[in-house]
PDB file of C-alpha atoms in Angstrom:
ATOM      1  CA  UNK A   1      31.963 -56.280  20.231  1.00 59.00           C
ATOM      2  CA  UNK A   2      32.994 -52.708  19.047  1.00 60.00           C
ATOM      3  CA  UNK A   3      33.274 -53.944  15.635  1.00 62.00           C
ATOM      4  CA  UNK A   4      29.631 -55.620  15.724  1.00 56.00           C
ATOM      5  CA  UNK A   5      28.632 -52.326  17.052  1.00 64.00           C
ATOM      6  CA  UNK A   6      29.999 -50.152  14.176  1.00 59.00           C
ATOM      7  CA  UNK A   7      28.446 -52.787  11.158  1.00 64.00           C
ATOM      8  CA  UNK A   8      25.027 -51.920  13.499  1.00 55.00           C
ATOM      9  CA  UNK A   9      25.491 -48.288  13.369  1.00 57.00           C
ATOM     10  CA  UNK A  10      26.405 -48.513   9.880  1.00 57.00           C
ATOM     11  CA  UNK A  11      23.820 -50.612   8.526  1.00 58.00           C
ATOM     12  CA  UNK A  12      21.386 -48.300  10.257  1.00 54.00           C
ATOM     13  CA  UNK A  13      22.620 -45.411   8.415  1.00 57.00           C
ATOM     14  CA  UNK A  14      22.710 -46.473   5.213  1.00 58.00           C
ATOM     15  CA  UNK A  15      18.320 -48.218   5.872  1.00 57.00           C
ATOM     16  CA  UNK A  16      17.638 -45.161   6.746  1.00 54.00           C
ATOM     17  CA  UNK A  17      18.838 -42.316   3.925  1.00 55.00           C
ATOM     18  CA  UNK A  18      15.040 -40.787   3.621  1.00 54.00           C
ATOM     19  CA  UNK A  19      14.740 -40.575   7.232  1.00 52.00           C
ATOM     20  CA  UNK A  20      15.548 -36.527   7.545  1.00 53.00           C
ATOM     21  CA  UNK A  21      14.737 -34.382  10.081  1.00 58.00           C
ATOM     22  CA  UNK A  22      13.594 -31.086   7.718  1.00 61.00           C
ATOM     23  CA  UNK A  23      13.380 -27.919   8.855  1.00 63.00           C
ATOM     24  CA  UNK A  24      12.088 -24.263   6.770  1.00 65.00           C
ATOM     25  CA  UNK A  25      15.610 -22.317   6.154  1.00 60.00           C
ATOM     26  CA  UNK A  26      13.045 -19.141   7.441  1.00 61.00           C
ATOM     27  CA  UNK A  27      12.745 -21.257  10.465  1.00 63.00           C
ATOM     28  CA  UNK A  28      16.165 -21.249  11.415  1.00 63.00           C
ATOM     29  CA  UNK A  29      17.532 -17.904   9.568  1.00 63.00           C
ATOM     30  CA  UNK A  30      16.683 -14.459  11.006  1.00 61.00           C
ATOM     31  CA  UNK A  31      18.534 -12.142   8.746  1.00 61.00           C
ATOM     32  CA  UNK A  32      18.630  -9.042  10.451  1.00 65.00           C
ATOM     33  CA  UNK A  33      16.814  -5.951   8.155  1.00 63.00           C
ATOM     34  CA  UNK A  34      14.728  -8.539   6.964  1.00 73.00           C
ATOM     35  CA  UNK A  35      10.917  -8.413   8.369  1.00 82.00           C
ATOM     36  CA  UNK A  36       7.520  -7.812   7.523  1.00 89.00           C
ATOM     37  CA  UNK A  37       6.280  -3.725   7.536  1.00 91.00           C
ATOM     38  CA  UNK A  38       3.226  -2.314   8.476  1.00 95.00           C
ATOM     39  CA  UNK A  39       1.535  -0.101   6.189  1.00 96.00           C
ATOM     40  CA  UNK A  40      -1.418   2.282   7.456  1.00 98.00           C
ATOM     41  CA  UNK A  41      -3.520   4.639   4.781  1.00 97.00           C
ATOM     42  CA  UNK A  42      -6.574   6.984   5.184  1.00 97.00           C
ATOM     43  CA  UNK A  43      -9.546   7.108   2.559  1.00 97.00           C
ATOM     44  CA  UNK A  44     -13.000   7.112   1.644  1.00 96.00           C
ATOM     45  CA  UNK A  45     -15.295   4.037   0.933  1.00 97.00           C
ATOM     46  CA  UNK A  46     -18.307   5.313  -1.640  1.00 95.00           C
ATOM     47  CA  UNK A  47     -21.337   4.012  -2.716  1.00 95.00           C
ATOM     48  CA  UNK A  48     -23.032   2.942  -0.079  1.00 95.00           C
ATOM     49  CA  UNK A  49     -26.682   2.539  -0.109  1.00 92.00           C
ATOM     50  CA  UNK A  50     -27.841   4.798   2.959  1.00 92.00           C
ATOM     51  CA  UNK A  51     -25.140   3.114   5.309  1.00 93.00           C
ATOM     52  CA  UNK A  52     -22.698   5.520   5.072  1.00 93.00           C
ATOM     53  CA  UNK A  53     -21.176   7.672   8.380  1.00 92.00           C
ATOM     54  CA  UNK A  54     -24.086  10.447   9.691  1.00 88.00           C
ATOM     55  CA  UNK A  55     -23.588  14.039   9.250  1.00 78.00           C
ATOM     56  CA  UNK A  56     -22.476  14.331  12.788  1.00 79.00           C
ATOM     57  CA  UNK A  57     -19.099  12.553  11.690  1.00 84.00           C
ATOM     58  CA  UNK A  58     -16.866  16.130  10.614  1.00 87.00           C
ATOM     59  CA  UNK A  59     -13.781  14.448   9.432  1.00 89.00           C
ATOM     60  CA  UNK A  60     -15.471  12.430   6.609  1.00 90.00           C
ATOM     61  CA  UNK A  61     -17.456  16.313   6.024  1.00 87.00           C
ATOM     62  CA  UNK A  62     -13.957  17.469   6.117  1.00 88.00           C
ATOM     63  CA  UNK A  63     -12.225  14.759   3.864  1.00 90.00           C
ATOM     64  CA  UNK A  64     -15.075  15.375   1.246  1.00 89.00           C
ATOM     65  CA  UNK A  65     -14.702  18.505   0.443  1.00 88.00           C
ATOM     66  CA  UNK A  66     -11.068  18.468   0.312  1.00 89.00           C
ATOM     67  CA  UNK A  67     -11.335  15.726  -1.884  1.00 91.00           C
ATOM     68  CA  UNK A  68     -13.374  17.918  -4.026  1.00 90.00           C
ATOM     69  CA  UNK A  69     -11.063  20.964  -3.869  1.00 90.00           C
ATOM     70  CA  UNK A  70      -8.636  18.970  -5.250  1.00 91.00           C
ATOM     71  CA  UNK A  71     -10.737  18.317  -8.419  1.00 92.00           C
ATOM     72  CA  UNK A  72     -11.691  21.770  -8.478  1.00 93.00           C
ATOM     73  CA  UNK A  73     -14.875  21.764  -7.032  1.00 91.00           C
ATOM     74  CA  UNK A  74     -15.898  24.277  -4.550  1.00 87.00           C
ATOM     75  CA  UNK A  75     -18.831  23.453  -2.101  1.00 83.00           C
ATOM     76  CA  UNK A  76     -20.331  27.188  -0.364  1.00 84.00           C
ATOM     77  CA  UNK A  77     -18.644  27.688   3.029  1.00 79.00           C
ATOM     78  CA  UNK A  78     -22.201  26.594   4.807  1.00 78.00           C
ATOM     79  CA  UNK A  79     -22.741  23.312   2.870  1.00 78.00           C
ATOM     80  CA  UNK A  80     -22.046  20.245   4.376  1.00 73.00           C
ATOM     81  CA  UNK A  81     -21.889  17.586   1.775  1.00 76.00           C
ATOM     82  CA  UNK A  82     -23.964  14.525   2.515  1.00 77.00           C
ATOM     83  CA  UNK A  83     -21.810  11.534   3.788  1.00 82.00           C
ATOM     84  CA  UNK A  84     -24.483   8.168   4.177  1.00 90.00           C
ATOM     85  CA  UNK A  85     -23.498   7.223   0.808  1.00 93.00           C
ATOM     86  CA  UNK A  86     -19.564   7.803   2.223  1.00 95.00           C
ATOM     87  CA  UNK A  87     -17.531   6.675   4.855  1.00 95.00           C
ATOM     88  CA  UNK A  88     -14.124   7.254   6.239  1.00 96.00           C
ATOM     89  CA  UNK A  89     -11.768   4.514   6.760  1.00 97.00           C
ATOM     90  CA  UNK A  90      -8.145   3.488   7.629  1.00 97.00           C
ATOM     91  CA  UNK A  91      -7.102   0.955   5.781  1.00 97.00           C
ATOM     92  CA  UNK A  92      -3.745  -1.714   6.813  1.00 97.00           C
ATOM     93  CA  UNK A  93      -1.792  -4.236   5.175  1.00 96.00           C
ATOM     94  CA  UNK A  94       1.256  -5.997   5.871  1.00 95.00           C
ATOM     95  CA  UNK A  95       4.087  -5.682   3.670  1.00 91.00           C
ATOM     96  CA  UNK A  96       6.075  -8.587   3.187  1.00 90.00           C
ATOM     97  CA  UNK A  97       9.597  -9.200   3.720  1.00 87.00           C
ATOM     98  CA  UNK A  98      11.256  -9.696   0.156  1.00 84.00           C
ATOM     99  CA  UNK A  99       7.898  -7.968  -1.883  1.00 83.00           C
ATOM    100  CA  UNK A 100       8.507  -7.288  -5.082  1.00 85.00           C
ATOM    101  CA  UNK A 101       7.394  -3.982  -6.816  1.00 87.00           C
ATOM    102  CA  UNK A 102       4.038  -5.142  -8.816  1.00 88.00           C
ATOM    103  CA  UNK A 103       3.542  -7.758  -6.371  1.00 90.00           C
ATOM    104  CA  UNK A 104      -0.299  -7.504  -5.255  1.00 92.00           C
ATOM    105  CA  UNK A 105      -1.570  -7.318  -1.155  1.00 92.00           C
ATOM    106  CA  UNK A 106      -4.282  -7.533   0.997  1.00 93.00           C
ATOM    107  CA  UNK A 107      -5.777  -5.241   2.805  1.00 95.00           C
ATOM    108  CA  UNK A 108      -8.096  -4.781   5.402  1.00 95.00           C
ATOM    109  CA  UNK A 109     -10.382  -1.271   5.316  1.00 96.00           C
ATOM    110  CA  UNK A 110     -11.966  -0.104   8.730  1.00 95.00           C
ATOM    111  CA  UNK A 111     -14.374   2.330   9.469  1.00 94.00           C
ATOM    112  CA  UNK A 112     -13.631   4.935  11.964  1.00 95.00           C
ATOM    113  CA  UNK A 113     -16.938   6.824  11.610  1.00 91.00           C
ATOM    114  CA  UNK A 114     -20.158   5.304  12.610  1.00 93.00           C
ATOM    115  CA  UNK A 115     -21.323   4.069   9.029  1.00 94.00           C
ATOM    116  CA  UNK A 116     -23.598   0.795   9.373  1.00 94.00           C
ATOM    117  CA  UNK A 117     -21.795  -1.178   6.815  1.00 94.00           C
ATOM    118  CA  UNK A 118     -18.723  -0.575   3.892  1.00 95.00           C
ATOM    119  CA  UNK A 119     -20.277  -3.911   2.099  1.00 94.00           C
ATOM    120  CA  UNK A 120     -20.549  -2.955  -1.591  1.00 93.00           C
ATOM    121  CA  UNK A 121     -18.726   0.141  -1.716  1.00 96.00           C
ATOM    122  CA  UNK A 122     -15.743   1.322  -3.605  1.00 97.00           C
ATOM    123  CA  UNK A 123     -12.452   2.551  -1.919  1.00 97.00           C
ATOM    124  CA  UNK A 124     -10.941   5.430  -3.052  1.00 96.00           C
ATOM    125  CA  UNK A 125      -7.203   5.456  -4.236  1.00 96.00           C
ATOM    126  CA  UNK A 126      -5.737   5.219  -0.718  1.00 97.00           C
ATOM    127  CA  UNK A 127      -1.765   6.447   0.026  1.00 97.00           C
ATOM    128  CA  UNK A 128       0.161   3.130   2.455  1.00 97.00           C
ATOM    129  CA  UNK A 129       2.379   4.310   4.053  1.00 97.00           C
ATOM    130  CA  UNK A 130       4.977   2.846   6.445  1.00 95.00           C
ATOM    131  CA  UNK A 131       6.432   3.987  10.161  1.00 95.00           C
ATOM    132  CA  UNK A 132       9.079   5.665   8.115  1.00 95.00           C
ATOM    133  CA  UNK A 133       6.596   7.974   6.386  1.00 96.00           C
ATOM    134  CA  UNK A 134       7.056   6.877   3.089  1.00 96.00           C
ATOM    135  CA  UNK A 135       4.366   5.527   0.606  1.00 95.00           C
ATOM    136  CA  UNK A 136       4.965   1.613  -0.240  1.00 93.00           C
ATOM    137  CA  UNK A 137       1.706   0.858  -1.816  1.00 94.00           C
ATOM    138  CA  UNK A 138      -1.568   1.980  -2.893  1.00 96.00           C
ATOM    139  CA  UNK A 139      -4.941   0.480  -2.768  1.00 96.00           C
ATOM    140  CA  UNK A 140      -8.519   0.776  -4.397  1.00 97.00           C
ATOM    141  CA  UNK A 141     -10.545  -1.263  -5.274  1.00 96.00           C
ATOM    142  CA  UNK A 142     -14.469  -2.969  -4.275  1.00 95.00           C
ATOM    143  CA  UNK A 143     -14.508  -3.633  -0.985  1.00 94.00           C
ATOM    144  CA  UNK A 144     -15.470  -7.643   0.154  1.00 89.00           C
ATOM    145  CA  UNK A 145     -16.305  -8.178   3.391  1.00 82.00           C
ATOM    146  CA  UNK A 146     -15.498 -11.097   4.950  1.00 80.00           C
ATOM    147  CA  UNK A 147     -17.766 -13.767   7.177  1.00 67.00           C
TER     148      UNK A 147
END
C-alpha cells in the first residue's frame, strides 16, 4: 500500500511540473533602506488666461517679485505685480525605490491660492525636495490636467 502510495505521489509530481505557485520577489522581500520617497517643491504655474490666483493672494505677490529680483528686475516698493495670469503651487511626486539618475517622474502640481484653473499653463523650474532637505529632482514643464 505505501509503495502504491509513493508511485501516486510521484506520478503526480512529475504531471504536474508547470503547476507553480509564483509569487513577485518584491512581494516577499522587504529590504530594509529600500522604499519609495516623497518629494514636495514650491513654484509658479504661468500663462493662464485670466484664471490665475486674485491679487488678494500675497505669497504668489511675494513669490513674483522675488522671482524677478533674481533676474534683476526691480518692481517699485508700491507695485503689486498682477497674478491672474499666475498661480502658486506645490507640486509632489513619488520617488521610486531603485530610480535611476535621468530616469523621468510624474508629478502632480496643486494650487494653494484661489486660481480658477492651472489647465494650459506652464510650470516654472520647480526645486523636489525630500524629508531630508535635499533636492532629488526638478520639474517643469506644461501642465495636463487630468479627468
Amino acid at each position: 500500500m505505501q509503495n502504491w502510495i509513493k508511485t501516486v505521489v510521484v506520478a503526480v509530481s512529475l504531471a504536474l511540473p508547470g503547476v507553480v505557485l509564483a509569487q513577485s520577489l518584491e512581494s516577499l522581500v522587504n529590504v530594509q533602506g529600500v522604499r519609495e520617497n516623497q518629494l514636495v517643491g514650491y513654484s509658479l504655474v504661468v500663462g493662464l488666461d485670466g484664471t490665475g490666483d486674485k491679487n488678494q493672494v500675497k505669497f504668489t505677490n511675494q513669490t513674483i517679485t522675488n522671482m524677478l529680483r533674481q533676474f534683476g528686475v526691480q518692481l517699485p516698493n508700491k507695485i503689486d505685480p498682477k497674478v491672474k495670469n499666475v498661480a502658486a503651487v506645490a507640486v509632489s511626486a513619488t520617488l521610486p525605490p531603485m530610480y535611476s539618475r535621468g530616469q523621468t517622474i510624474d508629478v502632480t502640481v496643486s494650487s494653494i491660492g484661489d486660481a480658477k484653473s492651472i489647465r494650459g499653463g506652464t510650470l516654472l523650474l520647480t526645486q523636489l525636495h525630500g524629508a531630508d532637505g535635499e533636492v532629488y529632482a526638478l520639474a517643469q514643464g506644461s501642465v495636463v490636467v487630468a479627468g
